[in-house]
Coordinates of C-alpha atoms and ligand atoms in Angstrom, one line a residue:
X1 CA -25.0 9.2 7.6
X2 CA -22.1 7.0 6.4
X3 CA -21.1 10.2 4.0
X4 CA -21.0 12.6 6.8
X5 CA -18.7 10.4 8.7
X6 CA -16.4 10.0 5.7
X7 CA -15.9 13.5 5.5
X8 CA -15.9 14.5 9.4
X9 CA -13.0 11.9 9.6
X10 CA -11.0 12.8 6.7
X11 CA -7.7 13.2 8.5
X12 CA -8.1 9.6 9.8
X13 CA -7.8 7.4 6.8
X14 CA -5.1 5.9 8.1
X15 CA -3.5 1.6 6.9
X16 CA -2.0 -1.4 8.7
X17 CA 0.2 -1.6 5.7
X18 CA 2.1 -0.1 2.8
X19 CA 4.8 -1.6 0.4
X20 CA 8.3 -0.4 0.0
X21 CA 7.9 -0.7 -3.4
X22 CA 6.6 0.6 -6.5
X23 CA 5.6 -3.2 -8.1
X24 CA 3.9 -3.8 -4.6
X25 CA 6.1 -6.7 -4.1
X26 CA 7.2 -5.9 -0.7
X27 CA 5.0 -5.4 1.9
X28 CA 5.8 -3.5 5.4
X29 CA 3.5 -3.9 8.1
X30 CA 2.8 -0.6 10.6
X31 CA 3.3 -2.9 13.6
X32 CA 6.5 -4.7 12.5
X33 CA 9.1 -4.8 15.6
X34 CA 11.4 -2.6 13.1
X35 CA 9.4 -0.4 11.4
X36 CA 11.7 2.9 12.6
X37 CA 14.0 1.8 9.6
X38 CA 11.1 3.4 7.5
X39 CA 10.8 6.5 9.2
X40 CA 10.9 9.2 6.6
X41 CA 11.0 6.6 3.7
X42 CA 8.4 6.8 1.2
X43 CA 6.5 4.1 0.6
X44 CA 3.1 2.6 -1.7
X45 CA -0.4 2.3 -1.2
X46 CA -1.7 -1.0 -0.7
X47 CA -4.4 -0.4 -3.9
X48 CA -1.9 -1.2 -6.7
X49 CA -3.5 2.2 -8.4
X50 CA -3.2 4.9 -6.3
X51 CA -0.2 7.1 -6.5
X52 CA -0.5 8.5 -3.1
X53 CA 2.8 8.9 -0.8
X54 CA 2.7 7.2 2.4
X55 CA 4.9 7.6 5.2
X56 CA 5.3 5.7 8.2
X57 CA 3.7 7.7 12.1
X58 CA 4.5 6.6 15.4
X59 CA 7.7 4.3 14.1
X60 CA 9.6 4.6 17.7
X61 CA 6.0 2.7 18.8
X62 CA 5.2 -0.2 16.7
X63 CA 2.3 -1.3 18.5
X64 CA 0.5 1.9 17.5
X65 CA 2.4 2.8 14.2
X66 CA 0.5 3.6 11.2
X67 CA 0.8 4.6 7.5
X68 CA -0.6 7.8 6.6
X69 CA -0.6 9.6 3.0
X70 CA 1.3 13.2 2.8
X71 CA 1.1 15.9 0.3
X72 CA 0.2 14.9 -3.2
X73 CA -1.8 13.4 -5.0
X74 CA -4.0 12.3 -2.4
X75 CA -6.0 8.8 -2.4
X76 CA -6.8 7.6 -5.7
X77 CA -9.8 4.7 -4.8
X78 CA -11.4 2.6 -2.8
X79 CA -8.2 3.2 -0.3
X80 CA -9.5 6.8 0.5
X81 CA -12.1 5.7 3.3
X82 CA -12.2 5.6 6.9
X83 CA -12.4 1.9 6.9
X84 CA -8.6 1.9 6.6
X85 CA -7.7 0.5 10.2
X86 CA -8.7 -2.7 11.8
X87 CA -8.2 -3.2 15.6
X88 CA -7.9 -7.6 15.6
X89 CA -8.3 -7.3 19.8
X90 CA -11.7 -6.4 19.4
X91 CA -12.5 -9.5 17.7
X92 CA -11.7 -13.6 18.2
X93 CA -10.7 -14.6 14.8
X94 CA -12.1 -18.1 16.1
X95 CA -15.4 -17.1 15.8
X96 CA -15.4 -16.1 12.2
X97 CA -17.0 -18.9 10.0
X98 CA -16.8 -18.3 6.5
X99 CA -18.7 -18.5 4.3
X100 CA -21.5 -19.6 7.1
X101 CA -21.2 -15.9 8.0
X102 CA -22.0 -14.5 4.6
X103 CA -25.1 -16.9 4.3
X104 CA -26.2 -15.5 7.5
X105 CA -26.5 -11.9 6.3
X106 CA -29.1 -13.4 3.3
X107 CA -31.5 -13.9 5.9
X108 CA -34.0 -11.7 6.7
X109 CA -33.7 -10.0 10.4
X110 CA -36.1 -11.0 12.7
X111 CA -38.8 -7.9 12.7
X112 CA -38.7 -7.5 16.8
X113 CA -35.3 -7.5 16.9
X114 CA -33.1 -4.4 15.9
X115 CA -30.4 -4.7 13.7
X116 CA -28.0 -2.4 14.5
X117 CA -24.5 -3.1 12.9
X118 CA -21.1 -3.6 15.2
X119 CA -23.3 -3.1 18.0
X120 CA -24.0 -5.7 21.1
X121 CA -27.3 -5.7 21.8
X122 CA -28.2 -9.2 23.4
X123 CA -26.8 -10.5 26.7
X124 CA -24.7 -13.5 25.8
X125 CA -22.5 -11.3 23.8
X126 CA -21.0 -8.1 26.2
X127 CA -18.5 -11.3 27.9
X128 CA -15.5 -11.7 25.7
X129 CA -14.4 -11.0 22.0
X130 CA -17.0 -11.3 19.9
X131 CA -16.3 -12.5 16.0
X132 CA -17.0 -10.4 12.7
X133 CA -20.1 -10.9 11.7
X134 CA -21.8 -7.5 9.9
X135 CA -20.3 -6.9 6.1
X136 CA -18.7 -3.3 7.7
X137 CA -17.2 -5.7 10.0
X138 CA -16.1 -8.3 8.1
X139 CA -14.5 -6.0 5.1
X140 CA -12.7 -3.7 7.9
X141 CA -10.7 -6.7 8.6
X142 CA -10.0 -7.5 4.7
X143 CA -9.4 -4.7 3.4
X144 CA -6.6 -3.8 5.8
X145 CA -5.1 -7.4 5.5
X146 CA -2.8 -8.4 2.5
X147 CA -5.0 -10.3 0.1
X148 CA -2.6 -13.3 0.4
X149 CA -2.8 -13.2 4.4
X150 CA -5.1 -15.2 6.0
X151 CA -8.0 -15.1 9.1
X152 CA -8.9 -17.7 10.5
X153 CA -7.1 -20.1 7.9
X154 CA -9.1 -17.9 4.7
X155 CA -7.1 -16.1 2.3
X156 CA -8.0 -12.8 1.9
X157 CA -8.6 -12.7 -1.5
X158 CA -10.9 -15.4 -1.2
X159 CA -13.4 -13.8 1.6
X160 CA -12.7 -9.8 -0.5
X161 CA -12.8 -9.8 -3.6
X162 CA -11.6 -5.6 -4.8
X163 CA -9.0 -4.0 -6.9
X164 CA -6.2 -5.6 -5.2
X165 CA -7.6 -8.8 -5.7
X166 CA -9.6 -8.2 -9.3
X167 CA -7.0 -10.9 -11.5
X168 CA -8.1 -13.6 -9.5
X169 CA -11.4 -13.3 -10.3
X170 CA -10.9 -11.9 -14.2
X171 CA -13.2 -14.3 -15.8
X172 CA -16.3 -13.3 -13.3
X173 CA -17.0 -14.0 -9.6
X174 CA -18.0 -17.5 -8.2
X175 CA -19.2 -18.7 -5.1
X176 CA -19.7 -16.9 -1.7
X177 CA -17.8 -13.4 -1.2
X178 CA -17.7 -9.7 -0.8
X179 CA -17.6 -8.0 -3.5
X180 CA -16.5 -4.0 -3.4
X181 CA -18.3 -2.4 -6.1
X182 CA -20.0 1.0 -7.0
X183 CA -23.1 1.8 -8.8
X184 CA -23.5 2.3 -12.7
X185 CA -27.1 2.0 -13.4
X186 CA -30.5 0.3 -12.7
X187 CA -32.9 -2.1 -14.7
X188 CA -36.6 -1.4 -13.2
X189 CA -38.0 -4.1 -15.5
X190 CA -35.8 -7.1 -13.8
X191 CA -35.8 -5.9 -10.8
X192 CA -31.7 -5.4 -11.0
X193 CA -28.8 -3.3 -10.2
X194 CA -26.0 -3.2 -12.4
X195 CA -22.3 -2.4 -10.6
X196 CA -18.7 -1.5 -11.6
X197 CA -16.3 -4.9 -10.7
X198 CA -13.5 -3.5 -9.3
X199 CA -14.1 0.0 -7.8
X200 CA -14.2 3.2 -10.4
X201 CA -11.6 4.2 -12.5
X202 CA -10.5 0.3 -12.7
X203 CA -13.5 -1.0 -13.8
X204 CA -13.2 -4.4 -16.3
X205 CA -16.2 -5.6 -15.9
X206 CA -19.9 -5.5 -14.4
X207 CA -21.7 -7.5 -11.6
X208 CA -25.4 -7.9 -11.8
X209 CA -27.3 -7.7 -8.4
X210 CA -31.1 -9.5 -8.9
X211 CA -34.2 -8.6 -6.5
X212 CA -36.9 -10.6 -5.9
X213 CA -39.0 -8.6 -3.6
X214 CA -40.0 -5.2 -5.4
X215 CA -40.1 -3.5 -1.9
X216 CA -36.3 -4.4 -1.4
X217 CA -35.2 -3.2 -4.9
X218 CA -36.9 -0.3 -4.6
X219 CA -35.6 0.3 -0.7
X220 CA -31.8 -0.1 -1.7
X221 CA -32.0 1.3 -5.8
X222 CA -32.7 4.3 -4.0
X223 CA -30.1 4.1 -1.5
X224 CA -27.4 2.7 -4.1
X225 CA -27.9 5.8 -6.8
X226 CA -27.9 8.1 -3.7
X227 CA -24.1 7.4 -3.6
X228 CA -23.8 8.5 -7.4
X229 CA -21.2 6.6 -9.2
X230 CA -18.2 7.1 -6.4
X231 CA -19.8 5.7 -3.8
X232 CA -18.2 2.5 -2.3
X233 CA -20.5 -0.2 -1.8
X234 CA -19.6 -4.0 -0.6
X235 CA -22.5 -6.5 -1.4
X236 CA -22.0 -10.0 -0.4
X237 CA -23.5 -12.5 -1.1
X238 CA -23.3 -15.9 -3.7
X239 CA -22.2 -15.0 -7.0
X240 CA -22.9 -17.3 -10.0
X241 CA -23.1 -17.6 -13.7
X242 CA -26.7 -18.8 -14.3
X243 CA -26.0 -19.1 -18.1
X244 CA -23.2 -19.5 -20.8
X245 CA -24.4 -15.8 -21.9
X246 CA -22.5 -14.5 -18.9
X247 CA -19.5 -15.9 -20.5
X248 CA -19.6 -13.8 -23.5
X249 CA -21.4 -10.5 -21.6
X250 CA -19.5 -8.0 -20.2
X251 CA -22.0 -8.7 -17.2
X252 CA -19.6 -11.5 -15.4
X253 CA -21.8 -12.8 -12.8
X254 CA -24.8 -12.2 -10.6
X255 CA -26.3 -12.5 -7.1
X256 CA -29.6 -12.4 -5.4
X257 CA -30.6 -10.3 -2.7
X258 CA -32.5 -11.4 -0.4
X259 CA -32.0 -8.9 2.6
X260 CA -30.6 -5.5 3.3
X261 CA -27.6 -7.2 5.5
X262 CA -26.3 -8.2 2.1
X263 CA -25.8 -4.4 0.9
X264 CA -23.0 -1.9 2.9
X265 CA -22.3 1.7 1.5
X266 CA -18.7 2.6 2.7
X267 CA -18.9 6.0 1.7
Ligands
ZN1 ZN1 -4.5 4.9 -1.8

C-alpha cells in the first residue's frame, strides 16, 4: 500500500527546508517571514548527498511556502518520499514524551483493539491536538526538522538518527531512537535482519534487528525483503552493543523486536 502511495504522490515530495549553500551550512526555512529574497535562487537539499536543485514555491506566502526540486538530477535518497512535509498544528509538541513514546511502540497492541496508525479511534482523543505517537508520525516531524532543532526540548538528531545525522552515531547506535535504514539481507537461523545504517548508497555500516518470536520474524522478513534493497524503513526501538565483538564487526549495534509498531516502511 505504502508503495502505491509513493508513486501516486510523486509530484508532492515537497521540504520545510533547504540550505543556501553547497556545505549545508546555511539553512533557509520555507516559512521564514522573508523567504521572497530566494525566489528563483537555487538552493540544497537537506540530505547532505543528494545533488537535486531546489527552488523556493509560494515565496509571496510564507505561511504556505515550500521547497520543491526542478529539473535534474532528481532526489538522490532517503529525501525522495512523500514524508517530506510536516504540518506542527496538527500536533501539541507538549504531548510528545521521548523516549517514553518509543518504549510504547515495543509493546504488543492489545488484540481487541485496532491499530490503525495516525488515526483517532477512541473518544478521549477527537478534542484538541493530539501528540506524535506512531513511528510515521514521529519521523514525519524529524525528518523535516534540522537535526540540530529541537521538539519539545529533543534535538533532532538525538530522537532520528539518518544520513543527516550518521557522524554522530559513527561508532554504532546507543540507546533509544529511530533509526532510518533499508534492508540487506536475513539470518533464518538467529532469527535476525540485517540493515544498511545510513540509507543506500551511504551505507558505513550495518544494524542488526533480533526476533524473539518466530511468528514476528517471519511476519516482517517478509514484509522487509518485499521492499528489495531501496526500500526506506525506520525501526525504532533500543539499540545496544551486547558485546565487545560489535566493536570490531562491521555490525555496530542491535535491537530487539518485540512488536510490529517498532517496524515502518516509508516506501
Ligand atoms: Zn534530495
Amino acid at each position: 500500500m505504502a508503495i502505491i502511495n509513493v508513486i501516486d504522490d510523486k509530484e508532492e515530495i515537497v521540504m520545510d527546508y533547504a540550505f543556501e549553500d553547497e556545505k549545508r551550512t546555511k539553512i533557509i526555512y520555507a516559512n521564514a517571514s522573508d523567504i521572497v529574497q530566494y525566489k528563483g535562487v537555487r538552493c540544497y537539499c537537506k540530505n547532505p548527498y543528494c545533488e537535486a536543485r531546489m527552488f523556493i514555491y509560494n515565496p509571496e506566502h510564507p505561511s504556505s511556502a515550500f521547497f520543491k526540486a526542478s529539473g535534474k538530477p532528481s532526489h538522490n535518497g532517503s529525501c525522495g518520499s512523500i514524508y517530506n512535509h510536516f504540518d506542527n498544528t496538527e500536533y501539541d509538541a507538549n504531548l510528545f514524551n521521548f523516549p517514553d513514546v518509543l518504549i510504547d511502540l515495543e509493546k504488543e497492541p492489545i488484540k481487541k483493539k485496532t491499530c490503525i496508525s495516525g488515526r483517532t479511534g477512541s473518544g478521549e482523543e477527537t478534542f484538541g491536538k493530539k501528540g506524535l505517537k506512531t513511528i510515521k508520525e514521529i519521523y514525519k516531524m524529524a525528518t523535516n526538522t534540522p537535526p540540530n532543532d529541537e521538539y519539545n526540548g529533543i534535538k533532532i538528531k538525538d530522537i532520528l538518527a539518518d544520513v543527516r545525522s550518521y557522524s554522530e552515531y559513527e561508532d554504532g547506535i546507543m540507546g533509544y531512537h529511530l533509526v532510518e535504514c533499508n534492508f540487506f539481507r536475513y539470518e533464518n537461523n538467529e532469527k535476525a535482519i540485517i540493515m544498511n545504517f545510513p540509507f543506500l548508497p551511504n551505507n558505513r555500516y550495518y544494524l542488526r534487528l533480533v526476533f524473539e518470536n518466530e511468528e514476528l520474524f517471519r511476519k516482517e522478513r517478509s514484509r522487509i525483503y518485499d521492499t528489495g534493497h531501496k526500500g526506506l524503513i525506520v525501526i525504532s526501538g533500543l539499540w545496544q552493543q551486547i558485546d565487545e565483538e560489535y566493536e570490531k564487526s562491521t555490525i555496530k549495534a542491535e535491537c530487539k523486536i518485540k512488536s510490529e509498531k517498532q517496524i515502518a516502511i516509508i516506501k
